[in-house]
Coordinates of C-alpha atoms in Angstrom, one line a residue:
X1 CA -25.0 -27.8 -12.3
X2 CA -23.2 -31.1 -10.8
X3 CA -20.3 -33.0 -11.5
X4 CA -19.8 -36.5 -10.3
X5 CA -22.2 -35.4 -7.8
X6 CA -20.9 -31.9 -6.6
X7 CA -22.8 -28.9 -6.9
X8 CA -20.3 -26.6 -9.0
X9 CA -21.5 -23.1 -7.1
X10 CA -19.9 -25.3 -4.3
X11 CA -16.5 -24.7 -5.5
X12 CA -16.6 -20.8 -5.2
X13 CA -18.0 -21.0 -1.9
X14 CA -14.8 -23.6 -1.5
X15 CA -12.1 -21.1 -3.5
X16 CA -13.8 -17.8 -1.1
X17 CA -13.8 -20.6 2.2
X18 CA -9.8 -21.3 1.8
X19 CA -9.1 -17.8 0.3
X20 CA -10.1 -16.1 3.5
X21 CA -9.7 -18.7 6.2
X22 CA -13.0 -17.0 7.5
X23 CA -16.7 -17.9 7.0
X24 CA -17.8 -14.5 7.9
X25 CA -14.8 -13.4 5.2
X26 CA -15.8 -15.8 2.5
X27 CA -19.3 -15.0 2.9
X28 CA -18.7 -11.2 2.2
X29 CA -16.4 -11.8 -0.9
X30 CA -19.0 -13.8 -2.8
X31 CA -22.2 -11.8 -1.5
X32 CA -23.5 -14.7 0.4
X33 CA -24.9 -14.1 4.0
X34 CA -22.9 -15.7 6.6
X35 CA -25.7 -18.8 7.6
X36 CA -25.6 -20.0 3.8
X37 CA -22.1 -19.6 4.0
X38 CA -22.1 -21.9 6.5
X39 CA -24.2 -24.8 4.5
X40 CA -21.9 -24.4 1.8
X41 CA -19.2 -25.6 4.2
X42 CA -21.2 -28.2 5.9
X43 CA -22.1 -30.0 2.2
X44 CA -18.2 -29.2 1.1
X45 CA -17.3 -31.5 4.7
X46 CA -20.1 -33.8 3.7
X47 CA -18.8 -34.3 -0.4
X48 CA -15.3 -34.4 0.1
X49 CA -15.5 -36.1 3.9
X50 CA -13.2 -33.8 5.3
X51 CA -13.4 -31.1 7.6
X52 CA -11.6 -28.7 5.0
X53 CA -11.4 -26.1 7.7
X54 CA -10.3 -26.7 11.6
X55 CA -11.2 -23.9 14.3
X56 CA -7.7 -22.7 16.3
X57 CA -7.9 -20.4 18.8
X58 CA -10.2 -17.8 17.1
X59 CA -8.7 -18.5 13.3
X60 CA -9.5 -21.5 10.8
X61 CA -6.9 -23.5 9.4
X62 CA -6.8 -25.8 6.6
X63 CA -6.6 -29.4 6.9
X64 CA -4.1 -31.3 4.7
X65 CA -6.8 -32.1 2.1
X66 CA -7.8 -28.5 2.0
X67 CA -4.6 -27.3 0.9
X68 CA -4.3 -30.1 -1.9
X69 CA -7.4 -28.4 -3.3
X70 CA -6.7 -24.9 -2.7
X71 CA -4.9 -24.4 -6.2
X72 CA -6.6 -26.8 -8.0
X73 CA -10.2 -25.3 -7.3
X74 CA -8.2 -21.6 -7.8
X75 CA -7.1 -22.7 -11.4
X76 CA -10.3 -24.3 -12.3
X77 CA -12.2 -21.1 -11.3
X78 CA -9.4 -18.8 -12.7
X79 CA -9.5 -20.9 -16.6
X80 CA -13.2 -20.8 -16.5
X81 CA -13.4 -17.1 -15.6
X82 CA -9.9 -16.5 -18.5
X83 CA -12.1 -18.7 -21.1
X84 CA -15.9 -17.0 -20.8
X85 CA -15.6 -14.1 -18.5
X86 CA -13.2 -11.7 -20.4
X87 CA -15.4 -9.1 -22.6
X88 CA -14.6 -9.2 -26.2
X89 CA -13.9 -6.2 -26.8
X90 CA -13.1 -3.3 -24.7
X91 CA -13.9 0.4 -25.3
X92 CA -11.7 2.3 -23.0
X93 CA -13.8 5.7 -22.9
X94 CA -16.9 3.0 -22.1
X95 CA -15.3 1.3 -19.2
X96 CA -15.7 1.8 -15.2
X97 CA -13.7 -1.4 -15.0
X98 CA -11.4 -1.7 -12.1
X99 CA -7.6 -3.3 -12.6
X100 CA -5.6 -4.5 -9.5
X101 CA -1.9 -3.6 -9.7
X102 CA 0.4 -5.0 -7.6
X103 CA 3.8 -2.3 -7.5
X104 CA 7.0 -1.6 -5.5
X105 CA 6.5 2.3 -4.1
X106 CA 9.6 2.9 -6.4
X107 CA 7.0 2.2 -9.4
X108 CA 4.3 4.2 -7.8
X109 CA 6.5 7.0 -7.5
X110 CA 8.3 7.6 -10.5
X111 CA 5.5 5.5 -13.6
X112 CA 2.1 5.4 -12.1
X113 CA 1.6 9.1 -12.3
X114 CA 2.1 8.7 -16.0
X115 CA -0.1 5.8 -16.4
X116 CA -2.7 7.0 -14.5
X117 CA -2.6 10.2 -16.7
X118 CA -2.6 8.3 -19.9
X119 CA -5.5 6.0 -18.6
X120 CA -7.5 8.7 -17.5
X121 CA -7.1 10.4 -20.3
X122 CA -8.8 7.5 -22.6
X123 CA -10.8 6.4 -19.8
X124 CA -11.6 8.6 -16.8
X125 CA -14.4 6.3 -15.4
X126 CA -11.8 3.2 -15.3
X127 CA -10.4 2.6 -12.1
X128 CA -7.1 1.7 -9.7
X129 CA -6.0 -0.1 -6.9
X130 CA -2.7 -0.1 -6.6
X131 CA -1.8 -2.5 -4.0
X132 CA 1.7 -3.2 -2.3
X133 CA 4.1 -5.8 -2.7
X134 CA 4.3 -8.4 -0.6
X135 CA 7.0 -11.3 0.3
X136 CA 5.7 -13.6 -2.5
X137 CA 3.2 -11.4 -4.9
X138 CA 3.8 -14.0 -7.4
X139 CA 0.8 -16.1 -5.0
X140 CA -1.2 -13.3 -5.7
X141 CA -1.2 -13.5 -9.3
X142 CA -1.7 -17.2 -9.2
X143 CA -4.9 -16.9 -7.5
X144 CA -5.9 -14.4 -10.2
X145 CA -6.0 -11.6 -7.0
X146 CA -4.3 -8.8 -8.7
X147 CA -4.6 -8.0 -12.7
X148 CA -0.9 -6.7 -13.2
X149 CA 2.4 -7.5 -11.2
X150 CA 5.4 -4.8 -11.9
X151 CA 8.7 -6.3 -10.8
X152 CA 12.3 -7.0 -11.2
X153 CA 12.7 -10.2 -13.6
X154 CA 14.5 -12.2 -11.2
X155 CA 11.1 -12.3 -9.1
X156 CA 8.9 -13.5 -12.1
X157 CA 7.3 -16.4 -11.9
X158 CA 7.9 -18.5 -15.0
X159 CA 4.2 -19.8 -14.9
X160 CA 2.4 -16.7 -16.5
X161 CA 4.3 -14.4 -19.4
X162 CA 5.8 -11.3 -18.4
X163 CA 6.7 -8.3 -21.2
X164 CA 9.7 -5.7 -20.3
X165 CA 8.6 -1.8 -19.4
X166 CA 11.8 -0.6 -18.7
X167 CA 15.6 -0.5 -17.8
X168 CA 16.9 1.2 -14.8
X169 CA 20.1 1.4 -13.3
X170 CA 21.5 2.2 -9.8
X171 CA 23.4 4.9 -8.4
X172 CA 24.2 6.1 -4.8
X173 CA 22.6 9.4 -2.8
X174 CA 24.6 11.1 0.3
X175 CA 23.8 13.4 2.0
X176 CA 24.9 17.0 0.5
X177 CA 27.0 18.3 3.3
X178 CA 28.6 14.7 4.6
X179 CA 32.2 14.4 3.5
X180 CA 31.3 11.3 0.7
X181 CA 29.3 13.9 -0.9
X182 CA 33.3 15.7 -1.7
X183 CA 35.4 13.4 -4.5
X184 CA 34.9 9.7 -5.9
X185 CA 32.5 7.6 -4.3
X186 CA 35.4 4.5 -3.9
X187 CA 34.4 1.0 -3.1
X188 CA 36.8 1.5 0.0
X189 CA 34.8 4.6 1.3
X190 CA 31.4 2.8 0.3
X191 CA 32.2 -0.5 2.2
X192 CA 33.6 2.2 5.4
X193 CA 30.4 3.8 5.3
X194 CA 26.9 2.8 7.2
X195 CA 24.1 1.9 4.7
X196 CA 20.5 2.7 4.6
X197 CA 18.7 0.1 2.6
X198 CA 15.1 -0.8 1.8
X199 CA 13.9 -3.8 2.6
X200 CA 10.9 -5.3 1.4
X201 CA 7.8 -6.1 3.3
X202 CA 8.5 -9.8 4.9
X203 CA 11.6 -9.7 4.8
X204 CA 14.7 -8.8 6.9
X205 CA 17.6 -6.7 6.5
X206 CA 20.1 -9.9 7.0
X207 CA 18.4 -12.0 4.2
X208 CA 18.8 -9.0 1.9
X209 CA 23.1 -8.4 3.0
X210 CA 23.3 -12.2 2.7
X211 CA 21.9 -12.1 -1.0
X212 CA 24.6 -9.4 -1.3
X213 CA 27.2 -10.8 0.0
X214 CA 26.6 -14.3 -2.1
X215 CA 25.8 -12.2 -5.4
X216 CA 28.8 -10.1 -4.5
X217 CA 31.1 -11.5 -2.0
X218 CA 30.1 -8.8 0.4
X219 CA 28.0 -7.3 2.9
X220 CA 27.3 -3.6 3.5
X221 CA 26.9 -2.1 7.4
X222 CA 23.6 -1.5 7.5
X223 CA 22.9 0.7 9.8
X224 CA 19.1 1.7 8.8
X225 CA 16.3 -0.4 7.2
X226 CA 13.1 1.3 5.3
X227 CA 9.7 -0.2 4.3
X228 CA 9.8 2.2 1.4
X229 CA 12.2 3.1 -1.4
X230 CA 11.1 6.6 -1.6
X231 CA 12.0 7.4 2.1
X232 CA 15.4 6.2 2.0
X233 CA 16.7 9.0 0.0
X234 CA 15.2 11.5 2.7
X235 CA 17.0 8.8 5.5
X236 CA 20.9 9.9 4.9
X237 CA 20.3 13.7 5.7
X238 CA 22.6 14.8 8.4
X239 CA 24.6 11.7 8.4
X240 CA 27.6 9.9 6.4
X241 CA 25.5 7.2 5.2
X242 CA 24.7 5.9 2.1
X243 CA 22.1 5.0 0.3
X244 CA 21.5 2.7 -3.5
X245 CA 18.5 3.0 -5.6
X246 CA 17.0 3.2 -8.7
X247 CA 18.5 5.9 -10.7
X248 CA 15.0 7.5 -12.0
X249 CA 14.4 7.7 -8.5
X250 CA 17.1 9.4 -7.4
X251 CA 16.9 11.9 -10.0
X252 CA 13.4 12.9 -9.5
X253 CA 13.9 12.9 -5.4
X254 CA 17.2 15.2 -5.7
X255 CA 15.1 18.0 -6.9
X256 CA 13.4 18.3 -3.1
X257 CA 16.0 16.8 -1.0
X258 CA 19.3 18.3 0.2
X259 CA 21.3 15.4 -1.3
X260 CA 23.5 14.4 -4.0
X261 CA 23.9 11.3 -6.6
X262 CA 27.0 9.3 -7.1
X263 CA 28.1 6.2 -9.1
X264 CA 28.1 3.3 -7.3
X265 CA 31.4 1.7 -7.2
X266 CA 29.5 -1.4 -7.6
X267 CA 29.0 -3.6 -10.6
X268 CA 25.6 -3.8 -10.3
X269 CA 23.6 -5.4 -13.3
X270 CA 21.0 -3.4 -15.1
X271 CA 17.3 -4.3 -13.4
X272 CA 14.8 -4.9 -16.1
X273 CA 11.5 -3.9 -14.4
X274 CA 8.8 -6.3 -15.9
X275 CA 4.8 -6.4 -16.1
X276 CA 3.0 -9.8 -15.5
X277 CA 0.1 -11.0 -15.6
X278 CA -2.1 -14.4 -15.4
X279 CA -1.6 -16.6 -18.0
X280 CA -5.5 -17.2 -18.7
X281 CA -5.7 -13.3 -19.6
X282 CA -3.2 -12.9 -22.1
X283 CA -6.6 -12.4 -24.4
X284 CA -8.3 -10.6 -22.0
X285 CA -8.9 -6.9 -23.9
X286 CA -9.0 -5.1 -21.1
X287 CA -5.6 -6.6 -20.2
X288 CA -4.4 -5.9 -23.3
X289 CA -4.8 -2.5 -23.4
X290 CA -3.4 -2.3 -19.9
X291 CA -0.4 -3.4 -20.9
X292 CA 0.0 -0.7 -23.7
X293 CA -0.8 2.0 -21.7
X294 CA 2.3 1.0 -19.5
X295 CA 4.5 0.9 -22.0
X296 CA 3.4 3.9 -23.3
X297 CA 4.1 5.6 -20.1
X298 CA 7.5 4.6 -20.0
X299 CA 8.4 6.3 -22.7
X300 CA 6.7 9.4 -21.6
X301 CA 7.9 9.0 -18.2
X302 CA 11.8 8.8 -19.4
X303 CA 11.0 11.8 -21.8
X304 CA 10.0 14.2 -19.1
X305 CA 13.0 13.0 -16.7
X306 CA 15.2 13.9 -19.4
X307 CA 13.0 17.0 -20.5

């Protein structure tokens, strides 16, 4: 099929081509062998009279025209696949259907076991790949990549809806036998103490204490940085440092770990922990039911902390 003269197969061989940055790359994601990879590209450079991709070094970069197109090819191809490619219906116990989800390791730990239960369950031929976050895993949903972002709400992006999961709240862990583990945890013995904080994939432990320090007029010590939520609890043993995270967290790592909780003298807000997905598969069945089984899990996950 053409439009205005383009072969329209073209523009998933274009979306694959500036996806991957990698003819050999593209070729594999769309099942195409590499040489008719390569004609694809020549007859994109010959429609659009553009190179589209430039060799440097031993990597391809896009040209300026390339990355005008990159999201307006991605949206076409992501509206036509929303509109026509969505079953209509979906039968849970049928389906070997496999959903991306993009989560923090705090979700992984303490509400993916649940959902996985509850999925498998209804569906124990449906599958998972649960795929870390990234600096910007709001780009990810954009170009329809992942099926389901789980997040704070302050990193949704207002382009595609999002539906609450759950509340959680912060406390501190110490270390069971270090002197903050005895008495009130007091903002003065807090801000005295060296901190061991988590910070996310791509970014640095300054930009994190300088989004504290604006937010809160402070900046903590920080003495150790994680890559993982779920570590940093085990990271204060045998020291006097301290350590903030999610409460549900906390309470199910306490169990194993020779620490203790305590309220955070700070005035932290409440994080609502959001699901999101792409706003041409809001109809999508399989999305749908997706989304109830994570709310579902919520409950059940809260009910068996407090069990």
């Amino acid at each position: 099929m053409r439009f205005n003269k383009l072969d329209l197969n073209l523009l998933v061989a274009l979306d694959a081509l500036l996806t991957e940055q990698s003819i050999s790359r593209a070729a594999e994601k769309i099942h195409l062998s590499q040489s008719a990879m390569s004609n694809a590209l020549a007859r994109l450079r010959e429609y659009f009279d553009d190179e589209l991709l430039i060799q440097v070094g031993r990597r391809m970069e896009p040209t300026p025209r390339a990355e005008v197109l990159r999201d307006a090819v991605n949206d076409v191809l992501r509206r036509i696949e929303g509109s026509i490619a969505a079953q209509p219906a979906f039968v849970a116990a049928e389906s070997t259907r496999e959903f991306r989800i993009s989560v923090s390791d705090f979700t992984l730990t303490v509400l993916m076991p649940h959902v996985l239960a509850r999925a498998h369950a209804q569906g124990p031929h449906i599958r998972f790949a649960l795929m870390p976050q990234v600096q910007d895993p709001t780009r990810s949903l954009d170009r329809a990549e992942v099926d389901l972002l789980v997040m704070p709400q302050e990193f949704c992006t207002p382009d595609h809806p999002a539906e609450e999961v759950f509340r959680e709240r912060h406390v501190c862990v110490v270390w069971r036998d270090s002197p903050l583990a005895q008495g009130e945890l007091t903002m003065e013995r807090y801000m005295r103490a060296g901190h061991v904080v988590m910070v996310p994939p791509g970014a640095n432990a300054s930009s994190v204490e300088a989004w504290m320090a604006r937010k809160l007029g402070f900046a903590r010590r920080v003495e150790v940085t994680s890559f993982s939520f779920a570590s940093s609890l085990a990271l204060v043993q045998g020291s006097d440092r301290i350590v903030t995270v999610h409460s549900r967290l906390a309470r199910q790592m306490t169990a194993h770990l020779p620490v203790v909780l305590k309220e955070s003298p700070l005035a932290l807000a409440e994080m609502h922990q959001m699901m999101q997905w792409h706003r041409y598969r809001t109809n999508d069945p399989g999305i749908e039911w997706l989304r109830g089984v994570f709310l579902d899990s919520a409950r059940e996950m809260d009910a068996a902390l407090t069990g």
